[in-house]
mmCIF file of C-alpha atoms and ligand atoms in Angstrom:
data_model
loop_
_atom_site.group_PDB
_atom_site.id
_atom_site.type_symbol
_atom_site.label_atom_id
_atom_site.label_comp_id
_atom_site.label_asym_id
_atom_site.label_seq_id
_atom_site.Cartn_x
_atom_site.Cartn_y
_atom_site.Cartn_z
ATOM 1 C CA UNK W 24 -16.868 -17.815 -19.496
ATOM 2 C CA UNK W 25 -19.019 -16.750 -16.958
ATOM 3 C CA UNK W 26 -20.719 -13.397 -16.329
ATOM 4 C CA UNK W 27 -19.143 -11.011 -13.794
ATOM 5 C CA UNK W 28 -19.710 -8.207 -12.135
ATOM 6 C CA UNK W 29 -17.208 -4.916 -10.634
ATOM 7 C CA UNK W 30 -17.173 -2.021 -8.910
ATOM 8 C CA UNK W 31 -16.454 0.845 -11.459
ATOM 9 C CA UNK W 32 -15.128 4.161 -11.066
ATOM 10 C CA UNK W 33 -16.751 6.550 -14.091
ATOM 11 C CA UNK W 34 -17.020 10.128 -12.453
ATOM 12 C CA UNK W 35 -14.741 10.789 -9.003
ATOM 13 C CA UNK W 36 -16.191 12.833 -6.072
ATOM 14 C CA UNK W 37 -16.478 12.260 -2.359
ATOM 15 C CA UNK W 38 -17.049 8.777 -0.474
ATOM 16 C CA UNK W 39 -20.395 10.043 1.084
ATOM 17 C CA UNK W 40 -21.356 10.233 -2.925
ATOM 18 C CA UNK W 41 -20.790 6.583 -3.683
ATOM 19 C CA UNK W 42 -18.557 7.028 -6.235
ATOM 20 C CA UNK W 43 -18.843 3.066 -7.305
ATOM 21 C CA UNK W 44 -21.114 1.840 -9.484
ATOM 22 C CA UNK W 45 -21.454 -1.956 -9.577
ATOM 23 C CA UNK W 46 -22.044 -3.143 -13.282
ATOM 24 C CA UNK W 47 -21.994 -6.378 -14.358
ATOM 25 C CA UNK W 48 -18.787 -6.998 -16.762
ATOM 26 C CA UNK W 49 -17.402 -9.425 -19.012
ATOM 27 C CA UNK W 50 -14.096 -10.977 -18.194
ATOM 28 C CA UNK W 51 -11.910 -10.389 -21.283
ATOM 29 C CA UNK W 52 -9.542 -13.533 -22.202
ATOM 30 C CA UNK W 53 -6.270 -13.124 -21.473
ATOM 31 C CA UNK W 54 -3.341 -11.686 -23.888
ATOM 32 C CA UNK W 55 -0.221 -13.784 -24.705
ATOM 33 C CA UNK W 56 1.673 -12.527 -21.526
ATOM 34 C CA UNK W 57 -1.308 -12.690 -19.120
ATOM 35 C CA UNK W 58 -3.228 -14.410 -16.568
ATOM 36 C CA UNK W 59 -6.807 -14.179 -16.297
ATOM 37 C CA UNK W 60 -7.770 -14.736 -12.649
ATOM 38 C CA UNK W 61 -11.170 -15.480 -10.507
ATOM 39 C CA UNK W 62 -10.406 -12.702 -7.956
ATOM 40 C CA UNK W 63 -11.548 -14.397 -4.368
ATOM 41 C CA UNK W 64 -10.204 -10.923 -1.932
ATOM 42 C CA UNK W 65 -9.002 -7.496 -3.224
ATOM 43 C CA UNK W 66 -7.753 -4.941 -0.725
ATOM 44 C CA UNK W 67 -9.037 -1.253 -0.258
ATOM 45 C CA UNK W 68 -5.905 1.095 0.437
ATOM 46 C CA UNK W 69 -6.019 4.886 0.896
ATOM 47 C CA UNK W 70 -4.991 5.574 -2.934
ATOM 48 C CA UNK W 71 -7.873 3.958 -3.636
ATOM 49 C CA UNK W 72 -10.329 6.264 -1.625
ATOM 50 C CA UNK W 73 -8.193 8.984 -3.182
ATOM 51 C CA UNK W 74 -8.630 7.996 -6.610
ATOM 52 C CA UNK W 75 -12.596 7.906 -6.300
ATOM 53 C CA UNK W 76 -12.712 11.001 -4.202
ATOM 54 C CA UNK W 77 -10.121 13.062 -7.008
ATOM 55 C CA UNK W 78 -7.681 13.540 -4.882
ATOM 56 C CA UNK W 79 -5.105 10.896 -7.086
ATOM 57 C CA UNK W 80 -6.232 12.097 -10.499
ATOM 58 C CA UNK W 81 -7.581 9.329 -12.507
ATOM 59 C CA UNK W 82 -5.055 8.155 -15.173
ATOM 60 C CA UNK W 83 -8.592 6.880 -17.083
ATOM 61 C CA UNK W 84 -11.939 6.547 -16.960
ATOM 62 C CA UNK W 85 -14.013 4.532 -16.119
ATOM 63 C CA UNK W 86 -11.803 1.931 -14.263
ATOM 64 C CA UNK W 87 -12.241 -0.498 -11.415
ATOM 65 C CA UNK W 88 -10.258 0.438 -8.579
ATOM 66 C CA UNK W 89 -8.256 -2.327 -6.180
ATOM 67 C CA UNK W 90 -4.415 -3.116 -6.521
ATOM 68 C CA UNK W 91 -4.335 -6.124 -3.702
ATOM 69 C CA UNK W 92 -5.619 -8.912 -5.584
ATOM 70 C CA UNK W 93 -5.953 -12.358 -4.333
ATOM 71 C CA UNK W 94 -7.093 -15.072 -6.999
ATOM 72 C CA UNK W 95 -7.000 -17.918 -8.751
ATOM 73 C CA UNK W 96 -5.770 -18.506 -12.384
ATOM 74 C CA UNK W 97 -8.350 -18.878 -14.671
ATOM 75 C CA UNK W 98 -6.813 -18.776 -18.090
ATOM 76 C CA UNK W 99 -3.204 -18.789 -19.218
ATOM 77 C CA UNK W 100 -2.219 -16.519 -22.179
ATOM 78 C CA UNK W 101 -0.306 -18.309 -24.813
ATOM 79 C CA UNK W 102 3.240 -16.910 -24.507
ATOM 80 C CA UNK W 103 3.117 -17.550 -20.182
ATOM 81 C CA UNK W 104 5.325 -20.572 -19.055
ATOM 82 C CA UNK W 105 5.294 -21.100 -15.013
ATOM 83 C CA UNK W 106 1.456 -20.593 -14.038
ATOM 84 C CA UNK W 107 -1.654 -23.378 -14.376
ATOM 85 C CA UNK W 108 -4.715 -22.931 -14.178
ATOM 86 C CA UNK W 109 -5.849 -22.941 -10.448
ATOM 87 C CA UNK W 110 -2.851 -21.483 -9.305
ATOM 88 C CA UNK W 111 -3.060 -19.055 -6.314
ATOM 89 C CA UNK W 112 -1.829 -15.669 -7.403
ATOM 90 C CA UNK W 113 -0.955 -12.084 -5.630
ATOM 91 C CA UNK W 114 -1.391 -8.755 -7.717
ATOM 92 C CA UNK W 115 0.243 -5.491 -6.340
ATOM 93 C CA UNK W 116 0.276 -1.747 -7.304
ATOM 94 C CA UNK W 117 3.066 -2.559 -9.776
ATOM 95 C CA UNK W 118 1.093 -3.539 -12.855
ATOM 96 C CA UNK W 119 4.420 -3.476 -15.413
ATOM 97 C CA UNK W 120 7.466 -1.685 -16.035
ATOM 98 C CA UNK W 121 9.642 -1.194 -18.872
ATOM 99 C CA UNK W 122 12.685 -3.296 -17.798
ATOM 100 C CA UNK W 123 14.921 -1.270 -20.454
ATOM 101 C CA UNK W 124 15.359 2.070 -18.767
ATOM 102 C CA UNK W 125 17.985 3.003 -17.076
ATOM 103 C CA UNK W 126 16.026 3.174 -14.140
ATOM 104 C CA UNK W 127 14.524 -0.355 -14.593
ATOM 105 C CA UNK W 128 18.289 -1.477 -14.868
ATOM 106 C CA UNK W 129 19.038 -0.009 -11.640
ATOM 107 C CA UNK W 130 16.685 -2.408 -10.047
ATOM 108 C CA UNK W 131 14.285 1.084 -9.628
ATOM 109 C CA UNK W 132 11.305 -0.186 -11.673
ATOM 110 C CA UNK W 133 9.342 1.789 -9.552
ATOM 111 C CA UNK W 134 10.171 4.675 -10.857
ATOM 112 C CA UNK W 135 9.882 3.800 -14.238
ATOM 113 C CA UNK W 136 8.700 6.889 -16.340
ATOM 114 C CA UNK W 137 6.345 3.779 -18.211
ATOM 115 C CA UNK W 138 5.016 2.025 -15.252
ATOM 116 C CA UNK W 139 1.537 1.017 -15.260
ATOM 117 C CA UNK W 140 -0.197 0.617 -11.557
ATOM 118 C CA UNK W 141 -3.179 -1.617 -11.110
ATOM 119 C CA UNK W 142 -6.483 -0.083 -10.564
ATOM 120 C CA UNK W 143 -5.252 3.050 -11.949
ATOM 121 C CA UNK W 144 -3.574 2.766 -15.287
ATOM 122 C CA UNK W 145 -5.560 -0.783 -15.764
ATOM 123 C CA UNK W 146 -8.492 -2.230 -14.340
ATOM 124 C CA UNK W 147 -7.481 -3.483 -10.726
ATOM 125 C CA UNK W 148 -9.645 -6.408 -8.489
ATOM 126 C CA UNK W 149 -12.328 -4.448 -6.800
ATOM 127 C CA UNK W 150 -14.059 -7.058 -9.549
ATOM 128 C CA UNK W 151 -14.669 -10.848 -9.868
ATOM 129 C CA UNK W 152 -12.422 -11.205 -12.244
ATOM 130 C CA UNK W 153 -8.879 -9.919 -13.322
ATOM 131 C CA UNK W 154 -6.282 -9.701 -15.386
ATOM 132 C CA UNK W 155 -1.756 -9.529 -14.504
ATOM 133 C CA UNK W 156 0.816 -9.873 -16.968
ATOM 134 C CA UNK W 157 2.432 -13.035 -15.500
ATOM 135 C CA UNK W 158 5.615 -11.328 -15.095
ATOM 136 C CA UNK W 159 4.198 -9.209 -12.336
ATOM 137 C CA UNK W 160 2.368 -11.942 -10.598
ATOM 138 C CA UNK W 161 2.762 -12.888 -7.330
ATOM 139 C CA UNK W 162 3.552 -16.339 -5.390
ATOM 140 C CA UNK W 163 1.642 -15.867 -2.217
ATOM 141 C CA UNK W 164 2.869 -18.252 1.185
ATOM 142 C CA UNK W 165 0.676 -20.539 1.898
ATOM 143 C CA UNK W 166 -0.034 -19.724 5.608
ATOM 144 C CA UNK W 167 -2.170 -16.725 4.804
ATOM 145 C CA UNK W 168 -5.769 -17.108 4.010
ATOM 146 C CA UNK W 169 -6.851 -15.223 0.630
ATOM 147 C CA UNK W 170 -8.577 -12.496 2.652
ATOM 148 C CA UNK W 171 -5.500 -12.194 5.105
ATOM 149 C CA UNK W 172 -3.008 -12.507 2.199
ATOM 150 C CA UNK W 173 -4.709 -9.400 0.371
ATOM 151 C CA UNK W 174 -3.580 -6.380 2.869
ATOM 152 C CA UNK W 175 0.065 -7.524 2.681
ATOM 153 C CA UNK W 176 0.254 -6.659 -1.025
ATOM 154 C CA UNK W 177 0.083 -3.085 -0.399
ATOM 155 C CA UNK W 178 0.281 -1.798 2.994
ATOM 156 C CA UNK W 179 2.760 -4.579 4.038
ATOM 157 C CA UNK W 180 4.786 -3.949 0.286
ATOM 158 C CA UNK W 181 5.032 -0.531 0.685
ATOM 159 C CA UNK W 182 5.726 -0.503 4.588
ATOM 160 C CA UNK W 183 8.434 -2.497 3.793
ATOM 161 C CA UNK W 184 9.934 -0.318 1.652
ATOM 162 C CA UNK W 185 9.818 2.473 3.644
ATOM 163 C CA UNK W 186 11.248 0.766 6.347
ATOM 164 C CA UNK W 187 14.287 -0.515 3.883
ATOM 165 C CA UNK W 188 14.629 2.995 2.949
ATOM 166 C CA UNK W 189 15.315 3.795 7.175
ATOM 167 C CA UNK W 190 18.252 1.678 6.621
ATOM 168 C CA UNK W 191 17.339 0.958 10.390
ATOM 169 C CA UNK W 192 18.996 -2.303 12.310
ATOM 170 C CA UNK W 193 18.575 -3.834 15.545
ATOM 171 C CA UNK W 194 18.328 -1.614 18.463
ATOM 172 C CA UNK W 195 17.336 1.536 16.567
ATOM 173 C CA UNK W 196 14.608 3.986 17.509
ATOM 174 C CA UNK W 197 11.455 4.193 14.774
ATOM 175 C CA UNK W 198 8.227 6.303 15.103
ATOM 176 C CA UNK W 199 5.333 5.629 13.166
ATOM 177 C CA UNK W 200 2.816 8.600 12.546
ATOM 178 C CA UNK W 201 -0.555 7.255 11.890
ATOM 179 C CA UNK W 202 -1.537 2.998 12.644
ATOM 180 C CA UNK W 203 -3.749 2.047 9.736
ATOM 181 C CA UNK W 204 -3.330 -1.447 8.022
ATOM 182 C CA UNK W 205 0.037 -0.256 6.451
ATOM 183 C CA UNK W 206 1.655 0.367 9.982
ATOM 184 C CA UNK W 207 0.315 -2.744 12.047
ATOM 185 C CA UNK W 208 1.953 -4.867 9.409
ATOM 186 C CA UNK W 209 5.124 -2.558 9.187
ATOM 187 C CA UNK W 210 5.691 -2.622 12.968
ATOM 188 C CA UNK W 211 5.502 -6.688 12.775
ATOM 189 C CA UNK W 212 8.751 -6.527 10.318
ATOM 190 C CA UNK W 213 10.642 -3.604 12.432
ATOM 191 C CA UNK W 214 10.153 -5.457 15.432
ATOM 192 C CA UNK W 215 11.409 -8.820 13.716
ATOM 193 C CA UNK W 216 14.718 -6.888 12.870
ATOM 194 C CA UNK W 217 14.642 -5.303 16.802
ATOM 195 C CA UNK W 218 13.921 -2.085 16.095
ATOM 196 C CA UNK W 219 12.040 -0.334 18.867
ATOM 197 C CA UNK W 220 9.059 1.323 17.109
ATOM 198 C CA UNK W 221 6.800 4.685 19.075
ATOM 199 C CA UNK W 222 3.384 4.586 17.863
ATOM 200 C CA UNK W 223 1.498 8.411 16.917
ATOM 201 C CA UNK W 224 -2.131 8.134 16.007
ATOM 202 C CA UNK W 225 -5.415 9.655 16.984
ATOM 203 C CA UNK W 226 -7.404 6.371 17.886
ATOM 204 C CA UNK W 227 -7.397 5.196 21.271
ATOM 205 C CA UNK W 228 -8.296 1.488 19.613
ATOM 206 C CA UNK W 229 -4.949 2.012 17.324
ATOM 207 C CA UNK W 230 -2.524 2.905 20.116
ATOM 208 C CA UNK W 231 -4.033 -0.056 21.748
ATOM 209 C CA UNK W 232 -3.484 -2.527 18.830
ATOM 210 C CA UNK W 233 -0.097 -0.940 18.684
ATOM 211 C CA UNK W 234 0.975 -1.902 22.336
ATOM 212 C CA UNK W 235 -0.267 -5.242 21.556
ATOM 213 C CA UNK W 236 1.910 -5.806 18.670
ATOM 214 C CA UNK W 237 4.677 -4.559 20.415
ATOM 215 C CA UNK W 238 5.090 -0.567 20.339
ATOM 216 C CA UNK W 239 7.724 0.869 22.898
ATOM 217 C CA UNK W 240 5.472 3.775 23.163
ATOM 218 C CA UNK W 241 2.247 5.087 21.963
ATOM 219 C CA UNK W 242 0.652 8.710 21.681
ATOM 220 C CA UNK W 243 -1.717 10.843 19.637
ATOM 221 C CA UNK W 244 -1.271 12.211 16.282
ATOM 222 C CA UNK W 245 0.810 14.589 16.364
ATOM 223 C CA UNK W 246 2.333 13.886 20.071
ATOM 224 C CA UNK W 247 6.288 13.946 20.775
ATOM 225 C CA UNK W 248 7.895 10.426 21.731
ATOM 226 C CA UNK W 249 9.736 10.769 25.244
ATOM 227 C CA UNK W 250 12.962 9.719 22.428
ATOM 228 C CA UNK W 251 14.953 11.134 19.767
ATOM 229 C CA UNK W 252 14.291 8.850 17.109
ATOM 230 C CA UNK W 253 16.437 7.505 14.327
ATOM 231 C CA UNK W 254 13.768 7.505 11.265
ATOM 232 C CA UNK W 255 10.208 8.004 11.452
ATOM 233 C CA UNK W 256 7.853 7.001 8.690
ATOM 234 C CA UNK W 257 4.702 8.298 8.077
ATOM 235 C CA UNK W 258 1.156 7.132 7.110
ATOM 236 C CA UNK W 259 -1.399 9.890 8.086
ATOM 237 C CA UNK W 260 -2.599 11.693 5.223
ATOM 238 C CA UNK W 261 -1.296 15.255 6.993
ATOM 239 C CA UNK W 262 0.851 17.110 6.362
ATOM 240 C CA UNK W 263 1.682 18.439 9.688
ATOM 241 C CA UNK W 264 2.386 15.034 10.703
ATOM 242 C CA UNK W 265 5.824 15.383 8.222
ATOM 243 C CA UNK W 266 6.701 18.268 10.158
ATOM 244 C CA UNK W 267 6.190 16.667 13.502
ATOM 245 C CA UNK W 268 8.049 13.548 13.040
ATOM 246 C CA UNK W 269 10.805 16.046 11.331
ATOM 247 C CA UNK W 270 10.851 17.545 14.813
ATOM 248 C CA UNK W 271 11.243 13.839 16.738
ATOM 249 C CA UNK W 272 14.495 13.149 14.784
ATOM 250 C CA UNK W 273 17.578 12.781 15.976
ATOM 251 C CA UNK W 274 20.698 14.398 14.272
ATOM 252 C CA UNK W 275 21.275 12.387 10.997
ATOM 253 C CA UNK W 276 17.531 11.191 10.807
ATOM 254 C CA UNK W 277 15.167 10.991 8.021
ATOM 255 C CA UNK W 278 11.222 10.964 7.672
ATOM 256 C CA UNK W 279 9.974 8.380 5.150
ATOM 257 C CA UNK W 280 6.768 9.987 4.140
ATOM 258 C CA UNK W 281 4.456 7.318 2.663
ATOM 259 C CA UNK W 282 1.837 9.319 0.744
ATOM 260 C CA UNK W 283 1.177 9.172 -3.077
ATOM 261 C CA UNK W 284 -0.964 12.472 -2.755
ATOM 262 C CA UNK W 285 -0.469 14.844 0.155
ATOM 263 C CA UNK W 286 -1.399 18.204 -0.731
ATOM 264 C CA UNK W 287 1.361 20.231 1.180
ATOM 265 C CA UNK W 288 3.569 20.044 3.709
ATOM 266 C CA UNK W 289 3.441 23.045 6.201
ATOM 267 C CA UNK W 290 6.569 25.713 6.388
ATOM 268 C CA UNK W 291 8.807 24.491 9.323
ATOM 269 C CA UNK W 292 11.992 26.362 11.011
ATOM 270 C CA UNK W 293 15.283 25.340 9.256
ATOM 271 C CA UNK W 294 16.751 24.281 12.830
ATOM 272 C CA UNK W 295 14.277 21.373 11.819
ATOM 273 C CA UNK W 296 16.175 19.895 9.341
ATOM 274 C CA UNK W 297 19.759 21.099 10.594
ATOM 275 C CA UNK W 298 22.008 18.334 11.290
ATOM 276 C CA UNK W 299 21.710 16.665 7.991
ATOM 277 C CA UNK W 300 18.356 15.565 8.966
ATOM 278 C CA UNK W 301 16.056 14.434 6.128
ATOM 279 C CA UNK W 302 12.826 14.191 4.575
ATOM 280 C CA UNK W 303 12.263 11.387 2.115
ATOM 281 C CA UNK W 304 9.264 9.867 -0.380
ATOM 282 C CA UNK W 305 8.676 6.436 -0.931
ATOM 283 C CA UNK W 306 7.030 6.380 -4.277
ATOM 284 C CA UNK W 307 5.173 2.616 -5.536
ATOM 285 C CA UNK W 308 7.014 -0.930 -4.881
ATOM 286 C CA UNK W 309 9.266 -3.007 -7.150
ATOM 287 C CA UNK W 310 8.749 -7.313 -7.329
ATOM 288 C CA UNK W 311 11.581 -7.599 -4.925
ATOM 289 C CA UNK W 312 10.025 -5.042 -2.198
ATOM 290 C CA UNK W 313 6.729 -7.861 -2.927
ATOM 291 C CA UNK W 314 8.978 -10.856 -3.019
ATOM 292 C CA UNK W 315 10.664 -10.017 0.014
ATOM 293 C CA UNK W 316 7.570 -8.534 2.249
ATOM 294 C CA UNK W 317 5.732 -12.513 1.170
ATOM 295 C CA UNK W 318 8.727 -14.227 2.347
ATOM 296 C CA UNK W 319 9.148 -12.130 5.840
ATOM 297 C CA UNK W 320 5.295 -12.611 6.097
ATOM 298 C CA UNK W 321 5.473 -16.303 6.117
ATOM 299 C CA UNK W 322 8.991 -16.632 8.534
ATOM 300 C CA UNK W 323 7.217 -14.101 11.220
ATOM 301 C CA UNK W 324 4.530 -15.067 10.946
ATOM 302 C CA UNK W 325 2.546 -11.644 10.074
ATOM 303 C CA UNK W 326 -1.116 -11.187 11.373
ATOM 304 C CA UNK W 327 -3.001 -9.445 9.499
ATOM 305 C CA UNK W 328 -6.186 -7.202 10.760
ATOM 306 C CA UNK W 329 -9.105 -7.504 8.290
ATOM 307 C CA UNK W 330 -12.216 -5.842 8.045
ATOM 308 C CA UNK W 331 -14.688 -8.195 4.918
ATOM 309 C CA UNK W 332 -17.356 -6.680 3.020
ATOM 310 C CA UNK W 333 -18.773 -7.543 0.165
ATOM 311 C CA UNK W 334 -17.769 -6.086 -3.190
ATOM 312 C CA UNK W 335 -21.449 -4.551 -3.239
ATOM 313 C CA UNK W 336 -20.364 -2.574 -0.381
ATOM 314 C CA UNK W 337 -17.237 -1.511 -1.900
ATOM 315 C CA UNK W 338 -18.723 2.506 -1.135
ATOM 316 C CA UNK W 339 -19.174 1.444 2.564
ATOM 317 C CA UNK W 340 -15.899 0.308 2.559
ATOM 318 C CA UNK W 341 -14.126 3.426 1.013
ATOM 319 C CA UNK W 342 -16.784 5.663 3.481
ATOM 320 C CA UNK W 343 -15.410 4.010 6.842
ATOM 321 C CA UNK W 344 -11.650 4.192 5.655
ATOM 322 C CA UNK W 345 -12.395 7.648 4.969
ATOM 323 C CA UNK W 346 -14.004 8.404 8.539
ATOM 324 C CA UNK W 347 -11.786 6.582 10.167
ATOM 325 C CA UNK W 348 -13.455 3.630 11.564
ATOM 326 C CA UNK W 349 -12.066 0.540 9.795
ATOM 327 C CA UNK W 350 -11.084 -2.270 12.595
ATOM 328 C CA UNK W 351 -8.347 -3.310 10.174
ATOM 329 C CA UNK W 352 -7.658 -3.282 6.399
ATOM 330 C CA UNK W 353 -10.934 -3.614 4.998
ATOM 331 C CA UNK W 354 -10.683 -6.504 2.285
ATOM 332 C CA UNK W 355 -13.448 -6.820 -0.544
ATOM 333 C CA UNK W 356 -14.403 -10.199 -1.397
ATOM 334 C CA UNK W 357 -15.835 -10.220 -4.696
HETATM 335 ZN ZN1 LIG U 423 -2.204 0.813 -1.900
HETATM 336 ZN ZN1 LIG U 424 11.578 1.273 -17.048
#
């Protein structure tokens, strides 16, 4: 086995800090039910920036961050049937889940009270090397690239989701509050399925990417579409942007608010959420949210915007998501 080397998280604190340490690490061999892979891309997504700033409290330390692994198989565990070495293979947020709670039965596995999540309850790809029970491994399509395969496995998972959770169809009126990597790949499926989608977002370079890819509409953050919408879902880490999408709705609407931490969400007037509007978390992904996101990727097709550093400069990458500045989802390859 070779000598590797990842970007560990041992004391949180803020992105200008460099809360990353690159230290060279030995890849451990696989147990019965895993793969061992040679990571090639790994994603950086907000909750990762949040975990090494303290903002997601760590579930352990130390641990190496990432939860949008591309790789390779390396080594098969003994009990695994299905995967060969070589194989090309996707690893999302969704680490494991029971599968015997009631929950699990319900086809909610992501809310399973014993869910693991990569890169926080187990060491995730910001790494060269990795490890996924093969039962949460993922077939990725073979039109995507490793590097613009790895931002679909969160952002485009979890957009996905959200949008499900609109229970939006053709002809329906969507805002999305903040463009990041999440939105440009969730406006590529709502637009698939005919929903018109109004863009709100601070950059001038994000509004622009969003008329590109096919928004109705586009203003800043916290600006009011000239519509009533039908849903909104949104991204910004902001609280006020709940409120203002809230105040976009429509009578019967709902806000999908795609945040694992948000640290409050400002008082609003009830007349807000009169008329059975609603406000509504989407909390991790299931395999079938995955599944189904890879499959939708392929028959679009999706493009993905990428930003590619190195995994030495997995701080740099954190520090430019944090200010802002990222052309696209940045994408660590290793
Ligand atoms: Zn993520
Ligand atoms: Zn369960």
């Amino acid at each position: 086995m070779v000598s590797g080397r990842a970007a560990v998280l041992r004391r949180p604190r803020p992105a200008r800090e460099l809360p990353l340490a690159i230290e060279g690490s030995e890849p451990e061999p696989p147990g019965p039910a895993d793969l061992a892979l040679g990571v090639s891309a790994c994603g950086v997504c907000r909750t990762d920036l949040q975990l090494c700033e303290g903002d997601l409290r760590a579930h352990r330390l130390p641990v190496v961050p990432g939860h949008q692994i591309v790789g390779r198989v390396a080594q098969v565990g003994d009990r695994v049937q299905g995967w060969k070495i070589g194989d090309r293979a996707g690893v999302c947020w969704l680490a494991w889940a029971c599968g015997e709670c009631d929950l699990c039965r319900e086809g909610r596995e992501n809310l399973c009270r014993r869910a693991r999540f990569t890169g926080w309850d187990v060491d995730g790809g910001f790494a060269t090397h990795a490890r996924v029970n093969a039962q949460f491994a993922l077939r990725l399509p073979e039109g995507f690239c490793d590097l613009d395969a790895a931002p679909l496995l969160c952002g485009g998972v979890i957009g996905h989701r959200a949008l499900r959770l609109t229970e939006l169809t053709d002809g329906a009126r969507l805002g999305l509050y903040g463009f990041g990597a999440s939105a440009r790949i969730t406006i590529q499926v709502a637009r698939h399925l005919g929903i018109d989608c109004y863009v709100s977002s601070r950059g001038q370079a994000d509004r622009e990417r969003a008329l590109q890819l096919g928004a109705a509409w586009t203003g800043d953050t916290l600006e009011a579409p000239p519509v009533a919408l039908d849903a909104a879902i949104t991204f910004a880490p902001i609280g006020d942007v709940v409120v203002a999408a809230l105040a976009a709705l429509a009578p019967g609407g709902r806000v999908i608010v795609n945040a694992i931490h948000l640290d409050r969400i400002p008082e609003f007037p009830y007349r807000l959420l009169w008329q059975e509007r609603r406000i509504q978390s989407v909390a991790n992904v299931t395999r079938r949210d995955a599944e189904e996101l890879l499959a939708l990727a392929a028959e679009i097709p999706i493009t993905t915007d990428t930003e590619v550093h190195s995994l030495e400069d997995a701080n740099l990458a954190l520090k430019r998501l944090e200010a802002g500045e990222l052309a696209g989802a940045a994408v660590l390859a290793p």
